[in-house]
Amino acid sequence: MTGQLAWVTGASTGIGRALALGLAARGWRVAASARPSAALDALAPEGTDIAAYPLDVRDAAANAATVAAIEATGPIALAILNAGTYRPSWAAGFDVATMRDMVETNLMGTVNGLIPVMERMMARRSGHIVLVASVAGWRGLPGGGAYGATKAALINLAESLKPDLERHGIALTVVAPGFVRTPLTAGNDFPMPFLIEADEAARIILDRLPGRPFSLALPWRMALAMGLLRLLPAPLLFGLTRRMLR
Ligand SMILES: NC(=O)c1ccc[n+]([C@@H]2O[C@H](COP(=O)([O-])OP(=O)(O)OC[C@H]3O[C@@H](n4cnc5c(N)ncnc54)[C@H](OP(=O)(O)O)[C@@H]3O)[C@@H](O)[C@H]2O)c1
């Protein structure tokens, strides 16, 4: 992959940062996006070949302009649309602002990057697009409704696009992490089973991406646990998830 160009959004911290550094270490040229910050600026010198492209993913026009600016340096071979945000959302106090924030960042923020990348990749009939969803998109869990709904939407969108993009020569992967220690999970005050570090998450993802799987869930223990939950009929699911109520 030496010298090929990858675009990673949400690259200032957590999984995205680890992916950007991991890709650079594996010989990729990396275009790293997040909102302007010292963390994003600090990323570039750490990698061998990382360039920062500050971007608010909620701005559709800015996404198109960023993709154009990156592609002025070469075609994007791999786009990892990873930017995301999380806040808990319980029934009491559930508000429009929280839901809108999740939708605008996690769902529309991903779509805003997906469209210009997809158009360019279709035109040249090559490329690999990765959407970072979550195992929280597999089943609805108490307190995670707003976040989980955006991730479920991404998974459904990806399932719809996968065969369609295939005939245009483009691979599509949906990454579904379990719990990863990052700023996003730092405020969680509940047990996080099978928690892994961001570097470990990035290593697993980057090891498996060359196989171009459709679904890439990690770590395997969490994927198995949530995969079993996914198979349960609703009454049995609620029997388990009622125990998560606080
Ligand atoms: N950590 C987990 O356990 C876990 C589990 C499942 C899925 N995920 C998913 O993995 C992805 C990365 O999460 P993380 O855990 O690494 O979280 P994180 O450390 O908080 O990183 C989130 C990244 O998204 C960026 N971002 C947020 N809003 C943005 C916006 N409007 N425009 C541009 N960039 C924005 C952040 O940068 P700035 O704020 O600097 O802009 C940051 O770089 C997310 O999609 C998350 O939902 C994480």
CSV table of C-alpha atoms and ligand atoms in Angstrom, one decimal:
chain,number,residue,atom,x,y,z
A,1,MET,CA,0.0,0.0,0.0
A,2,THR,CA,3.1,2.3,0.0
A,3,GLY,CA,2.3,5.7,-1.1
A,4,GLN,CA,-1.5,5.2,-1.6
A,5,LEU,CA,-3.7,7.9,-0.1
A,6,ALA,CA,-6.2,7.4,2.8
A,7,TRP,CA,-8.6,9.9,4.2
A,8,VAL,CA,-9.6,9.5,7.9
A,9,THR,CA,-12.2,11.7,9.5
A,10,GLY,CA,-12.4,12.1,13.3
A,11,ALA,CA,-8.6,11.7,13.3
A,12,SER,CA,-7.8,14.1,16.2
A,13,THR,CA,-8.4,11.6,19.0
A,14,GLY,CA,-9.3,8.0,19.8
A,15,ILE,CA,-9.8,5.4,17.1
A,16,GLY,CA,-9.4,7.8,14.2
A,17,ARG,CA,-6.1,9.1,15.5
A,18,ALA,CA,-4.8,5.6,16.0
A,19,LEU,CA,-6.0,4.7,12.5
A,20,ALA,CA,-4.2,7.7,11.0
A,21,LEU,CA,-1.0,6.9,12.8
A,22,GLY,CA,-1.3,3.2,12.0
A,23,LEU,CA,-1.9,3.8,8.3
A,24,ALA,CA,1.1,6.1,8.1
A,25,ALA,CA,3.2,3.5,9.8
A,26,ARG,CA,2.1,1.0,7.2
A,27,GLY,CA,3.2,3.3,4.4
A,28,TRP,CA,0.0,5.1,3.5
A,29,ARG,CA,-0.1,8.8,2.8
A,30,VAL,CA,-2.8,10.0,5.2
A,31,ALA,CA,-5.2,13.0,5.0
A,32,ALA,CA,-6.5,13.5,8.5
A,33,SER,CA,-9.7,15.5,9.3
A,34,ALA,CA,-11.4,16.8,12.4
A,35,ARG,CA,-12.5,20.2,13.5
A,36,PRO,CA,-9.5,22.6,13.9
A,37,SER,CA,-7.6,21.9,17.1
A,38,ALA,CA,-4.2,21.6,18.6
A,39,ALA,CA,-4.7,17.8,18.7
A,40,LEU,CA,-5.2,17.7,14.9
A,41,ASP,CA,-2.2,20.0,14.3
A,42,ALA,CA,-0.1,17.8,16.6
A,43,LEU,CA,-1.0,14.6,14.7
A,44,ALA,CA,0.8,15.6,11.5
A,45,PRO,CA,4.4,15.7,12.7
A,46,GLU,CA,4.0,12.4,14.5
A,47,GLY,CA,3.2,10.4,11.3
A,48,THR,CA,5.6,10.0,8.5
A,49,ASP,CA,3.2,11.2,5.9
A,50,ILE,CA,0.1,12.8,7.5
A,51,ALA,CA,-1.4,16.0,6.4
A,52,ALA,CA,-4.2,17.8,8.3
A,53,TYR,CA,-7.4,18.9,6.6
A,54,PRO,CA,-9.5,20.6,9.2
A,55,LEU,CA,-13.2,19.9,8.6
A,56,ASP,CA,-16.6,20.0,10.4
A,57,VAL,CA,-18.3,16.9,9.0
A,58,ARG,CA,-21.7,18.5,9.6
A,59,ASP,CA,-21.0,20.9,6.7
A,60,ALA,CA,-21.8,19.2,3.4
A,61,ALA,CA,-20.1,21.9,1.2
A,62,ALA,CA,-16.9,21.8,3.4
A,63,ASN,CA,-16.8,18.0,3.0
A,64,ALA,CA,-16.9,18.3,-0.8
A,65,ALA,CA,-14.2,21.1,-0.7
A,66,THR,CA,-12.0,18.9,1.6
A,67,VAL,CA,-12.3,15.9,-0.7
A,68,ALA,CA,-11.4,18.1,-3.7
A,69,ALA,CA,-8.4,19.6,-1.8
A,70,ILE,CA,-7.2,16.1,-0.8
A,71,GLU,CA,-7.7,14.7,-4.3
A,72,ALA,CA,-5.6,17.6,-5.8
A,73,THR,CA,-2.7,15.6,-4.2
A,74,GLY,CA,-3.9,12.2,-5.6
A,75,PRO,CA,-6.8,9.8,-5.7
A,76,ILE,CA,-8.2,8.7,-2.3
A,77,ALA,CA,-7.9,4.9,-2.3
A,78,LEU,CA,-9.3,4.4,1.2
A,79,ALA,CA,-11.8,6.7,2.9
A,80,ILE,CA,-12.5,5.9,6.6
A,81,LEU,CA,-15.5,8.0,7.7
A,82,ASN,CA,-15.0,7.7,11.5
A,83,ALA,CA,-16.0,11.1,13.0
A,84,GLY,CA,-18.7,10.6,15.7
A,85,THR,CA,-20.1,11.7,18.9
A,86,TYR,CA,-21.9,10.2,21.8
A,87,ARG,CA,-24.1,11.3,24.6
A,88,PRO,CA,-26.5,9.1,26.7
A,89,SER,CA,-30.2,9.5,26.0
A,90,TRP,CA,-32.6,8.2,28.6
A,91,ALA,CA,-36.4,8.5,28.2
A,92,ALA,CA,-36.5,11.1,31.0
A,93,GLY,CA,-35.0,14.3,29.5
A,94,PHE,CA,-34.8,12.9,26.0
A,95,ASP,CA,-34.5,16.1,23.9
A,96,VAL,CA,-34.4,17.2,20.3
A,97,ALA,CA,-31.0,18.8,20.6
A,98,THR,CA,-29.3,15.6,21.6
A,99,MET,CA,-31.0,13.6,18.9
A,100,ARG,CA,-30.2,16.3,16.3
A,101,ASP,CA,-26.5,16.4,17.3
A,102,MET,CA,-26.2,12.7,16.9
A,103,VAL,CA,-27.9,12.7,13.6
A,104,GLU,CA,-26.0,15.7,12.2
A,105,THR,CA,-22.6,14.3,13.2
A,106,ASN,CA,-22.9,10.5,13.1
A,107,LEU,CA,-25.3,10.0,10.3
A,108,MET,CA,-25.3,13.2,8.1
A,109,GLY,CA,-21.6,13.9,8.9
A,110,THR,CA,-20.8,10.5,7.4
A,111,VAL,CA,-23.2,10.9,4.5
A,112,ASN,CA,-21.6,14.3,3.8
A,113,GLY,CA,-18.2,12.7,3.3
A,114,LEU,CA,-19.5,9.6,1.6
A,115,ILE,CA,-21.2,11.4,-1.3
A,116,PRO,CA,-18.1,13.3,-2.7
A,117,VAL,CA,-15.9,10.3,-2.1
A,118,MET,CA,-18.3,7.9,-3.7
A,119,GLU,CA,-18.8,10.1,-6.8
A,120,ARG,CA,-15.0,10.3,-7.4
A,121,MET,CA,-14.4,6.6,-6.8
A,122,MET,CA,-17.3,5.6,-9.1
A,123,ALA,CA,-15.8,7.7,-11.8
A,124,ARG,CA,-12.5,5.8,-11.7
A,125,ARG,CA,-14.1,2.5,-10.7
A,126,SER,CA,-11.9,1.9,-7.7
A,127,GLY,CA,-11.6,2.6,-4.0
A,128,HIS,CA,-12.6,1.3,-0.5
A,129,ILE,CA,-15.0,3.2,1.7
A,130,VAL,CA,-15.2,2.4,5.4
A,131,LEU,CA,-18.1,3.6,7.6
A,132,VAL,CA,-17.4,3.5,11.4
A,133,ALA,CA,-20.7,2.4,13.0
A,134,SER,CA,-21.0,0.5,16.3
A,135,VAL,CA,-22.3,-2.7,17.8
A,136,ALA,CA,-24.7,-0.3,19.5
A,137,GLY,CA,-26.4,-0.2,16.1
A,138,TRP,CA,-27.1,-3.9,16.2
A,139,ARG,CA,-29.7,-3.8,19.0
A,140,GLY,CA,-31.2,-0.9,21.0
A,141,LEU,CA,-29.7,-0.7,24.4
A,142,PRO,CA,-31.1,1.4,27.4
A,143,GLY,CA,-29.7,4.9,27.5
A,144,GLY,CA,-28.1,4.7,24.0
A,145,GLY,CA,-31.1,5.3,21.8
A,146,ALA,CA,-30.1,8.5,20.0
A,147,TYR,CA,-26.6,7.2,19.4
A,148,GLY,CA,-27.6,3.7,18.5
A,149,ALA,CA,-30.3,4.9,16.1
A,150,THR,CA,-27.6,6.8,14.0
A,151,LYS,CA,-25.4,3.8,14.0
A,152,ALA,CA,-28.2,1.4,13.0
A,153,ALA,CA,-29.0,3.9,10.2
A,154,LEU,CA,-25.4,3.7,9.0
A,155,ILE,CA,-25.5,-0.1,8.9
A,156,ASN,CA,-28.7,-0.2,7.0
A,157,LEU,CA,-27.4,2.4,4.5
A,158,ALA,CA,-24.3,0.4,4.0
A,159,GLU,CA,-26.2,-2.8,3.4
A,160,SER,CA,-28.2,-1.0,0.8
A,161,LEU,CA,-25.2,0.5,-0.9
A,162,LYS,CA,-22.8,-2.5,-0.7
A,163,PRO,CA,-24.0,-4.5,-3.9
A,164,ASP,CA,-24.7,-1.2,-5.7
A,165,LEU,CA,-21.2,0.1,-5.1
A,166,GLU,CA,-19.7,-3.3,-5.9
A,167,ARG,CA,-20.8,-3.0,-9.5
A,168,HIS,CA,-19.0,0.4,-9.7
A,169,GLY,CA,-15.8,-1.3,-8.5
A,170,ILE,CA,-15.9,0.1,-5.0
A,171,ALA,CA,-15.6,-1.9,-1.8
A,172,LEU,CA,-17.6,-1.0,1.3
A,173,THR,CA,-16.8,-2.0,4.9
A,174,VAL,CA,-18.8,-1.2,8.1
A,175,VAL,CA,-16.7,-1.2,11.2
A,176,ALA,CA,-18.6,-2.0,14.4
A,177,PRO,CA,-16.5,-1.5,17.5
A,178,GLY,CA,-17.5,-2.6,20.9
A,179,PHE,CA,-16.0,-0.6,23.8
A,180,VAL,CA,-12.8,1.2,23.1
A,181,ARG,CA,-11.0,3.5,25.6
A,182,THR,CA,-11.2,7.0,24.0
A,183,PRO,CA,-12.5,10.4,25.0
A,184,LEU,CA,-15.9,9.3,23.7
A,185,THR,CA,-16.2,6.5,26.4
A,186,ALA,CA,-14.3,8.4,29.1
A,187,GLY,CA,-17.5,9.6,30.8
A,188,ASN,CA,-19.2,6.2,30.9
A,189,ASP,CA,-20.0,5.3,34.5
A,190,PHE,CA,-21.1,1.8,33.8
A,191,PRO,CA,-19.1,-1.4,33.2
A,192,MET,CA,-17.7,-1.7,29.7
A,193,PRO,CA,-17.2,-5.4,28.9
A,194,PHE,CA,-14.2,-6.4,26.8
A,195,LEU,CA,-12.9,-2.8,26.7
A,196,ILE,CA,-9.8,-2.4,24.5
A,197,GLU,CA,-7.3,0.4,23.8
A,198,ALA,CA,-7.6,2.6,20.7
A,199,ASP,CA,-4.3,1.3,19.3
A,200,GLU,CA,-5.5,-2.2,19.6
A,201,ALA,CA,-8.8,-1.3,17.8
A,202,ALA,CA,-6.8,0.3,15.0
A,203,ARG,CA,-4.5,-2.6,14.7
A,204,ILE,CA,-7.4,-5.1,14.4
A,205,ILE,CA,-9.2,-2.8,11.8
A,206,LEU,CA,-6.1,-2.2,9.7
A,207,ASP,CA,-5.1,-5.9,9.8
A,208,ARG,CA,-8.5,-6.9,8.5
A,209,LEU,CA,-9.2,-4.1,6.0
A,210,PRO,CA,-7.1,-5.5,3.1
A,211,GLY,CA,-9.6,-8.5,3.0
A,212,ARG,CA,-12.3,-5.9,2.3
A,213,PRO,CA,-14.9,-7.6,4.5
A,214,PHE,CA,-18.4,-6.0,4.6
A,215,SER,CA,-18.7,-6.3,8.4
A,216,LEU,CA,-15.7,-5.8,10.7
A,217,ALA,CA,-16.7,-6.1,14.3
A,218,LEU,CA,-14.3,-5.9,17.2
A,219,PRO,CA,-13.1,-7.1,19.6
A,220,TRP,CA,-14.3,-10.6,18.8
A,221,ARG,CA,-15.7,-11.3,22.3
A,222,MET,CA,-17.9,-8.2,22.1
A,223,ALA,CA,-18.9,-9.0,18.6
A,224,LEU,CA,-19.9,-12.5,19.7
A,225,ALA,CA,-21.9,-11.2,22.7
A,226,MET,CA,-23.7,-8.6,20.7
A,227,GLY,CA,-24.1,-11.0,17.8
A,228,LEU,CA,-26.0,-13.4,20.1
A,229,LEU,CA,-28.1,-10.5,21.4
A,230,ARG,CA,-28.9,-9.7,17.8
A,231,LEU,CA,-30.5,-13.1,17.4
A,232,LEU,CA,-32.8,-12.9,20.4
A,233,PRO,CA,-36.5,-12.3,19.9
A,234,ALA,CA,-37.6,-9.0,21.4
A,235,PRO,CA,-39.2,-10.4,24.7
A,236,LEU,CA,-35.9,-12.2,25.5
A,237,LEU,CA,-33.9,-9.1,24.6
A,238,PHE,CA,-35.9,-6.9,26.9
A,239,GLY,CA,-35.5,-9.5,29.7
A,240,LEU,CA,-31.8,-8.8,29.5
A,241,THR,CA,-31.8,-5.1,28.8
A,242,ARG,CA,-34.2,-4.3,31.7
A,243,ARG,CA,-31.3,-5.2,33.9
A,244,MET,CA,-29.3,-2.3,32.4
A,245,LEU,CA,-31.9,0.3,33.6
A,246,ARG,CA,-30.7,2.7,36.2
B,1,LIG,N1,-15.0,4.4,21.7
B,1,LIG,C1,-15.9,3.4,21.5
B,1,LIG,O1,-16.1,2.6,22.4
B,1,LIG,C2,-16.7,3.3,20.3
B,1,LIG,C3,-17.5,2.2,20.1
B,1,LIG,C4,-18.3,2.1,19.0
B,1,LIG,C5,-18.1,3.0,17.9
B,1,LIG,N2,-17.3,4.1,18.1
B,1,LIG,C6,-17.2,5.0,17.0
B,1,LIG,O2,-15.9,5.2,16.6
B,1,LIG,C7,-15.7,6.5,16.1
B,1,LIG,C8,-14.6,7.2,16.8
B,1,LIG,O3,-14.9,7.4,18.1
B,1,LIG,P1,-13.8,7.5,19.3
B,1,LIG,O4,-14.2,6.5,20.3
B,1,LIG,O5,-12.5,7.4,18.7
B,1,LIG,O6,-14.2,8.9,19.8
B,1,LIG,P2,-13.3,10.3,20.0
B,1,LIG,O7,-12.0,10.0,20.6
B,1,LIG,O8,-14.2,11.2,20.8
B,1,LIG,O9,-13.1,10.8,18.5
B,1,LIG,C9,-14.2,11.3,17.8
B,1,LIG,C10,-13.5,12.0,16.6
B,1,LIG,O10,-14.6,12.6,15.8
B,1,LIG,C11,-14.3,13.9,15.6
B,1,LIG,N3,-15.5,14.7,15.4
B,1,LIG,C12,-16.6,14.8,16.3
B,1,LIG,N4,-17.5,15.7,15.8
B,1,LIG,C13,-16.9,16.2,14.6
B,1,LIG,C14,-17.4,17.1,13.7
B,1,LIG,N5,-18.5,17.8,13.8
B,1,LIG,N6,-16.6,17.4,12.6
B,1,LIG,C15,-15.4,16.7,12.5
B,1,LIG,N7,-14.9,15.8,13.3
B,1,LIG,C16,-15.7,15.6,14.4
B,1,LIG,C17,-13.5,14.4,16.8
B,1,LIG,O11,-12.7,15.5,16.5
B,1,LIG,P3,-13.0,17.0,17.0
B,1,LIG,O12,-14.0,16.9,18.2
B,1,LIG,O13,-11.6,17.4,17.4
B,1,LIG,O14,-13.6,17.7,15.8
B,1,LIG,C18,-12.6,13.2,17.0
B,1,LIG,O15,-11.5,13.2,16.2
B,1,LIG,C19,-17.1,7.2,16.3
B,1,LIG,O16,-17.8,7.2,15.1
B,1,LIG,C20,-17.7,6.4,17.4
B,1,LIG,O17,-19.1,6.5,17.3
B,1,LIG,C21,-16.6,4.2,19.2
